[in-house]
Amino acid sequence: MGAPRAGEAQPAIRALGEASAALASTAGAEEPSYLYWISSDELQIMEARAYTELRRPLRAVPLLTEVLTRYDVTHVRELALYLSWLAVALADANEPEEAAHTASRMLDMSADLTSDRTTQRARVVLARLKPYADVPEVRELLTRYPISA
């Protein structure tokens, strides 16, 4: 995921397209054992995360929204992380109320987790929402979860 962070959109999008095509071409065939964790949902999440990092919320939000409707809620840490990317994408799409709602779900869900990664993502989400502090839903969220938390 280095290309999205560097702002190199086209190589990242091309790589994701190639990965999707490769996954589709192996459907039904015996896959290598090291690919046990790759599924179309996981690839869709990776794609949405890349679009979020590239600040392309119109692409990220639908992908994340769709895959999260099917995501196993027993995987709390992963679900919280994926909700964090959705909250950021919603903020980037100038939807602060919905971003605050999603962030609240993510923060409530991860409150009892001992995960540095979810703590880091919580800080990213809260920082991204801070410019919307005049929006009541965001203000309430920032009050409940101070950014230094």
Coordinates of N, CA and C in Angstrom, one line a residue:
M1 N 0.8 -1.2 0.0 CA 0.0 0.0 0.0 C 0.9 1.3 0.0
G2 N 2.1 1.2 -0.4 CA 3.0 2.3 -0.4 C 2.5 3.4 -1.5
A3 N 2.1 2.9 -2.6 CA 1.7 3.9 -3.7 C 0.6 4.8 -3.3
P4 N -0.5 4.4 -2.6 CA -1.5 5.3 -2.2 C -1.0 6.4 -1.3
R5 N -0.2 6.0 -0.3 CA 0.3 7.0 0.6 C 1.2 8.0 -0.1
A6 N 1.8 7.6 -1.1 CA 2.7 8.6 -1.8 C 1.9 9.4 -2.8
G7 N 0.6 9.1 -2.9 CA -0.2 9.9 -3.8 C -0.1 9.4 -5.3
E8 N 0.4 8.3 -5.5 CA 0.6 7.7 -6.8 C -0.7 6.9 -7.1
A9 N -1.7 7.5 -7.6 CA -3.0 6.9 -7.7 C -3.0 5.8 -8.8
Q10 N -2.5 6.1 -10.0 CA -2.6 5.2 -11.1 C -1.9 3.8 -10.8
P11 N -0.7 3.8 -10.3 CA -0.1 2.5 -10.0 C -0.8 1.7 -9.0
A12 N -1.4 2.4 -8.0 CA -2.2 1.7 -6.9 C -3.4 1.1 -7.5
I13 N -4.1 1.9 -8.3 CA -5.4 1.4 -8.9 C -5.1 0.3 -9.9
R14 N -4.0 0.4 -10.7 CA -3.7 -0.7 -11.6 C -3.3 -2.0 -10.9
A15 N -2.6 -1.9 -9.8 CA -2.2 -3.0 -9.0 C -3.4 -3.7 -8.4
L16 N -4.4 -2.9 -7.9 CA -5.6 -3.5 -7.4 C -6.4 -4.2 -8.5
G17 N -6.4 -3.6 -9.6 CA -7.1 -4.2 -10.8 C -6.5 -5.6 -11.1
E18 N -5.2 -5.6 -11.1 CA -4.5 -6.8 -11.5 C -4.7 -7.9 -10.4
A19 N -4.7 -7.5 -9.1 CA -5.0 -8.4 -8.0 C -6.4 -9.0 -8.2
S20 N -7.4 -8.1 -8.5 CA -8.8 -8.6 -8.6 C -8.9 -9.6 -9.8
A21 N -8.2 -9.3 -10.9 CA -8.3 -10.1 -12.1 C -7.6 -11.5 -11.7
A22 N -6.5 -11.4 -11.0 CA -5.8 -12.7 -10.6 C -6.7 -13.5 -9.7
L23 N -7.4 -12.9 -8.8 CA -8.3 -13.6 -7.9 C -9.4 -14.3 -8.6
A24 N -10.0 -13.5 -9.6 CA -11.1 -14.0 -10.4 C -10.7 -15.2 -11.3
S25 N -9.4 -15.1 -11.8 CA -9.0 -16.2 -12.7 C -8.7 -17.5 -11.9
T26 N -8.5 -17.4 -10.6 CA -8.3 -18.7 -9.9 C -9.6 -19.2 -9.3
A27 N -10.7 -18.6 -9.5 CA -12.0 -19.0 -8.9 C -12.2 -20.5 -9.4
G28 N -12.5 -21.3 -8.4 CA -12.7 -22.7 -8.7 C -11.5 -23.6 -8.8
A29 N -10.3 -23.0 -9.1 CA -9.1 -23.7 -9.2 C -8.5 -23.9 -7.8
E30 N -7.6 -24.9 -7.7 CA -6.9 -25.0 -6.4 C -5.9 -23.9 -6.3
E31 N -6.1 -23.1 -5.2 CA -5.2 -22.0 -4.9 C -4.1 -22.4 -4.0
P32 N -3.0 -21.6 -4.1 CA -1.8 -21.9 -3.2 C -2.3 -21.7 -1.8
S33 N -1.7 -22.5 -0.9 CA -2.1 -22.4 0.5 C -1.9 -21.0 1.2
Y34 N -0.9 -20.3 0.7 CA -0.6 -19.0 1.3 C -1.6 -17.9 0.9
L35 N -2.6 -18.3 0.1 CA -3.7 -17.3 -0.2 C -4.9 -17.6 0.6
Y36 N -4.8 -18.3 1.7 CA -6.0 -18.7 2.4 C -6.8 -17.5 2.9
W37 N -6.2 -16.3 3.1 CA -6.8 -15.2 3.7 C -7.4 -14.2 2.6
I38 N -7.0 -14.4 1.4 CA -7.5 -13.5 0.3 C -8.9 -14.0 -0.1
S39 N -9.8 -13.1 -0.1 CA -11.1 -13.3 -0.6 C -11.5 -12.1 -1.4
S40 N -12.6 -12.1 -2.1 CA -13.1 -10.9 -2.8 C -13.4 -9.8 -1.9
D41 N -13.9 -10.2 -0.7 CA -14.2 -9.1 0.3 C -12.9 -8.5 0.8
E42 N -11.9 -9.3 1.1 CA -10.6 -8.7 1.6 C -10.0 -7.8 0.5
L43 N -10.1 -8.2 -0.7 CA -9.5 -7.4 -1.8 C -10.3 -6.1 -1.9
Q44 N -11.6 -6.2 -1.8 CA -12.5 -5.0 -1.8 C -12.1 -4.1 -0.7
I45 N -11.8 -4.6 0.5 CA -11.4 -3.7 1.6 C -10.1 -3.1 1.3
M46 N -9.2 -3.8 0.7 CA -7.9 -3.2 0.4 C -8.0 -2.1 -0.7
E47 N -8.9 -2.4 -1.6 CA -9.2 -1.4 -2.7 C -9.8 -0.1 -2.0
A48 N -10.7 -0.3 -1.2 CA -11.4 0.8 -0.5 C -10.4 1.6 0.4
R49 N -9.5 0.9 1.1 CA -8.5 1.6 1.9 C -7.6 2.4 1.0
A50 N -7.2 1.9 -0.1 CA -6.4 2.6 -1.1 C -7.1 3.9 -1.5
Y51 N -8.3 3.7 -1.9 CA -9.1 4.9 -2.3 C -9.2 5.9 -1.2
T52 N -9.4 5.4 0.0 CA -9.4 6.4 1.2 C -8.1 7.1 1.3
E53 N -7.0 6.4 1.3 CA -5.7 7.0 1.4 C -5.5 8.0 0.2
L54 N -6.0 7.7 -0.9 CA -5.9 8.6 -2.1 C -6.9 9.8 -2.0
R55 N -7.7 9.8 -1.0 CA -8.8 10.8 -0.8 C -9.7 10.8 -2.0
R56 N -10.2 9.6 -2.3 CA -11.2 9.4 -3.3 C -12.4 8.8 -2.7
P57 N -13.1 9.6 -1.9 CA -14.2 9.0 -1.1 C -15.4 8.5 -1.9
L58 N -15.6 9.0 -3.1 CA -16.7 8.6 -4.0 C -16.5 7.1 -4.4
R59 N -15.3 6.7 -4.4 CA -15.0 5.3 -4.7 C -14.9 4.4 -3.5
A60 N -14.3 5.0 -2.4 CA -14.1 4.2 -1.2 C -15.4 3.9 -0.4
V61 N -16.3 4.9 -0.3 CA -17.5 4.8 0.6 C -18.4 3.6 0.1
P62 N -18.7 3.5 -1.2 CA -19.6 2.4 -1.6 C -18.9 1.0 -1.4
L63 N -17.7 0.9 -1.7 CA -17.0 -0.3 -1.5 C -17.0 -0.8 0.0
L64 N -16.6 0.1 0.9 CA -16.6 -0.2 2.3 C -18.0 -0.5 2.8
T65 N -19.0 0.4 2.4 CA -20.3 0.2 2.9 C -20.9 -1.2 2.5
E66 N -20.6 -1.6 1.2 CA -21.1 -2.9 0.7 C -20.4 -4.0 1.5
V67 N -19.1 -4.0 1.6 CA -18.5 -5.2 2.2 C -18.7 -5.3 3.7
L68 N -18.9 -4.1 4.3 CA -19.2 -4.1 5.8 C -20.6 -4.7 6.1
T69 N -21.5 -4.7 5.1 CA -22.8 -5.3 5.4 C -22.7 -6.8 5.5
R70 N -21.6 -7.4 5.0 CA -21.4 -8.8 5.0 C -20.4 -9.2 6.0
Y71 N -19.7 -8.3 6.6 CA -18.5 -8.6 7.4 C -18.9 -9.3 8.8
D72 N -18.1 -10.3 9.1 CA -18.4 -11.0 10.4 C -18.1 -10.2 11.6
V73 N -19.2 -9.9 12.3 CA -19.1 -8.9 13.5 C -18.3 -9.5 14.6
T74 N -18.0 -10.8 14.6 CA -17.2 -11.4 15.6 C -15.7 -11.0 15.5
H75 N -15.3 -10.5 14.4 CA -14.0 -10.0 14.2 C -13.9 -8.6 14.5
V76 N -14.0 -8.3 15.8 CA -14.2 -6.9 16.3 C -13.1 -6.0 15.9
R77 N -11.8 -6.4 16.1 CA -10.7 -5.5 15.8 C -10.7 -5.1 14.3
E78 N -10.9 -6.1 13.4 CA -10.8 -5.8 12.0 C -12.0 -5.0 11.6
L79 N -13.2 -5.3 12.1 CA -14.4 -4.5 11.8 C -14.2 -3.0 12.2
A80 N -13.6 -2.8 13.4 CA -13.3 -1.5 13.9 C -12.3 -0.7 13.0
L81 N -11.3 -1.4 12.5 CA -10.3 -0.8 11.6 C -11.0 -0.4 10.3
Y82 N -11.8 -1.3 9.8 CA -12.5 -1.0 8.5 C -13.5 0.1 8.6
L83 N -14.1 0.2 9.8 CA -15.0 1.3 10.0 C -14.3 2.6 10.1
S84 N -13.0 2.5 10.6 CA -12.2 3.8 10.7 C -11.9 4.3 9.3
W85 N -11.7 3.5 8.3 CA -11.5 3.9 7.0 C -12.8 4.5 6.4
L86 N -13.9 3.9 6.7 CA -15.1 4.4 6.2 C -15.4 5.8 6.8
A87 N -15.1 6.0 8.1 CA -15.4 7.3 8.8 C -14.5 8.4 8.1
V88 N -13.2 8.0 7.8 CA -12.4 9.0 7.2 C -12.9 9.3 5.7
A89 N -13.3 8.3 5.0 CA -13.8 8.5 3.6 C -15.0 9.4 3.7
L90 N -15.9 9.2 4.7 CA -17.1 10.0 4.8 C -16.8 11.4 5.1
A91 N -15.8 11.6 6.0 CA -15.3 13.0 6.3 C -14.8 13.7 5.0
D92 N -14.0 12.9 4.2 CA -13.5 13.4 3.0 C -14.6 13.8 2.0
A93 N -15.7 13.1 2.1 CA -16.8 13.3 1.2 C -17.7 14.4 1.7
N94 N -17.3 15.1 2.8 CA -18.0 16.2 3.4 C -19.4 15.7 3.9
E95 N -19.3 14.6 4.6 CA -20.5 14.0 5.3 C -20.2 13.8 6.7
P96 N -20.0 15.0 7.4 CA -19.5 14.9 8.8 C -20.5 14.2 9.8
E97 N -21.8 14.3 9.6 CA -22.7 13.6 10.5 C -22.6 12.1 10.3
E98 N -22.6 11.6 9.1 CA -22.4 10.2 8.9 C -21.1 9.7 9.3
A99 N -20.0 10.5 9.1 CA -18.7 10.2 9.6 C -18.6 10.1 11.1
A100 N -19.3 11.0 11.8 CA -19.4 10.9 13.2 C -20.1 9.7 13.7
H101 N -21.2 9.3 13.1 CA -21.9 8.1 13.4 C -21.1 6.9 13.3
T102 N -20.4 6.8 12.1 CA -19.5 5.6 11.9 C -18.3 5.6 12.8
A103 N -17.8 6.8 13.1 CA -16.6 6.9 14.0 C -17.1 6.5 15.4
S104 N -18.3 6.9 15.8 CA -18.8 6.5 17.1 C -18.9 5.0 17.3
R105 N -19.4 4.4 16.2 CA -19.6 2.9 16.2 C -18.2 2.3 16.3
M106 N -17.2 2.8 15.6 CA -15.9 2.3 15.6 C -15.2 2.4 17.0
L107 N -15.4 3.6 17.6 CA -14.8 3.9 18.8 C -15.4 3.1 20.0
D108 N -16.7 3.0 19.9 CA -17.4 2.2 21.0 C -17.0 0.7 20.9
M109 N -16.9 0.3 19.6 CA -16.6 -1.1 19.4 C -15.1 -1.5 19.9
S110 N -14.2 -0.5 19.7 CA -12.8 -0.8 20.0 C -12.4 -0.3 21.4
A111 N -13.4 0.2 22.2 CA -13.0 0.7 23.5 C -12.4 -0.3 24.4
D112 N -12.8 -1.5 24.3 CA -12.2 -2.6 25.2 C -11.1 -3.4 24.6
L113 N -10.7 -3.0 23.4 CA -9.6 -3.7 22.7 C -8.3 -3.2 23.1
T114 N -7.3 -4.1 23.2 CA -5.9 -3.6 23.5 C -5.1 -3.8 22.2
S115 N -5.4 -2.8 21.3 CA -4.8 -2.9 20.0 C -4.2 -1.5 19.7
D116 N -2.9 -1.5 19.5 CA -2.2 -0.2 19.1 C -2.8 0.3 17.8
R117 N -3.1 -0.7 16.9 CA -3.5 -0.3 15.6 C -4.9 0.4 15.6
T118 N -5.8 -0.1 16.4 CA -7.1 0.6 16.5 C -7.0 1.9 17.3
T119 N -6.1 2.0 18.2 CA -5.8 3.3 18.9 C -5.3 4.3 18.0
Q120 N -4.3 3.9 17.1 CA -3.8 4.8 16.1 C -4.8 5.2 15.1
R121 N -5.7 4.3 14.7 CA -6.7 4.7 13.7 C -7.8 5.6 14.4
A122 N -8.0 5.4 15.7 CA -9.0 6.3 16.4 C -8.5 7.7 16.3
R123 N -7.2 7.9 16.6 CA -6.6 9.2 16.5 C -6.7 9.8 15.1
V124 N -6.5 9.0 14.1 CA -6.6 9.5 12.7 C -8.0 9.9 12.5
V125 N -9.0 9.1 12.8 CA -10.4 9.5 12.6 C -10.8 10.7 13.3
L126 N -10.4 10.8 14.6 CA -10.8 12.0 15.4 C -10.1 13.3 14.8
A127 N -8.9 13.2 14.4 CA -8.2 14.3 13.8 C -8.8 14.7 12.5
R128 N -9.3 13.8 11.7 CA -9.9 14.1 10.5 C -11.3 14.8 10.7
L129 N -11.9 14.4 11.8 CA -13.2 15.0 12.1 C -13.1 16.4 12.8
K130 N -12.0 16.7 13.4 CA -11.8 17.9 14.1 C -12.2 19.2 13.3
P131 N -11.9 19.3 12.0 CA -12.4 20.5 11.3 C -13.9 20.7 11.3
Y132 N -14.6 19.6 11.6 CA -16.1 19.7 11.6 C -16.6 19.8 13.0
A133 N -15.8 20.3 13.9 CA -16.2 20.4 15.3 C -17.5 21.3 15.6
D134 N -17.8 22.1 14.6 CA -19.1 22.9 14.7 C -20.3 22.1 14.4
V135 N -20.2 20.9 13.9 CA -21.3 20.0 13.6 C -21.7 19.3 14.9
P136 N -22.9 19.4 15.3 CA -23.3 18.9 16.6 C -22.9 17.4 16.8
E137 N -23.1 16.5 15.9 CA -22.7 15.1 16.0 C -21.2 15.0 16.2
V138 N -20.4 15.8 15.5 CA -19.0 15.7 15.6 C -18.5 16.3 17.0
R139 N -19.1 17.4 17.3 CA -18.8 18.0 18.6 C -19.0 17.0 19.8
E140 N -20.2 16.4 19.7 CA -20.5 15.4 20.8 C -19.5 14.2 20.8
L141 N -19.1 13.8 19.6 CA -18.1 12.7 19.5 C -16.8 13.1 20.1
L142 N -16.3 14.3 19.7 CA -15.0 14.8 20.2 C -15.0 15.1 21.7
T143 N -16.2 15.4 22.2 CA -16.3 15.5 23.7 C -16.2 14.2 24.4
R144 N -16.9 13.2 23.8 CA -16.8 11.8 24.4 C -15.5 11.2 24.3
Y145 N -14.8 11.5 23.1 CA -13.5 10.9 22.9 C -12.5 12.0 22.6
P146 N -11.9 12.6 23.6 CA -10.9 13.6 23.4 C -9.8 13.1 22.5
I147 N -9.3 13.9 21.6 CA -8.3 13.5 20.6 C -7.1 13.0 21.2
S148 N -6.7 13.4 22.4 CA -5.5 12.8 23.0 C -5.7 11.4 23.6
A149 N -6.9 10.9 23.5 CA -7.2 9.6 24.1 C -6.5 8.5 23.3

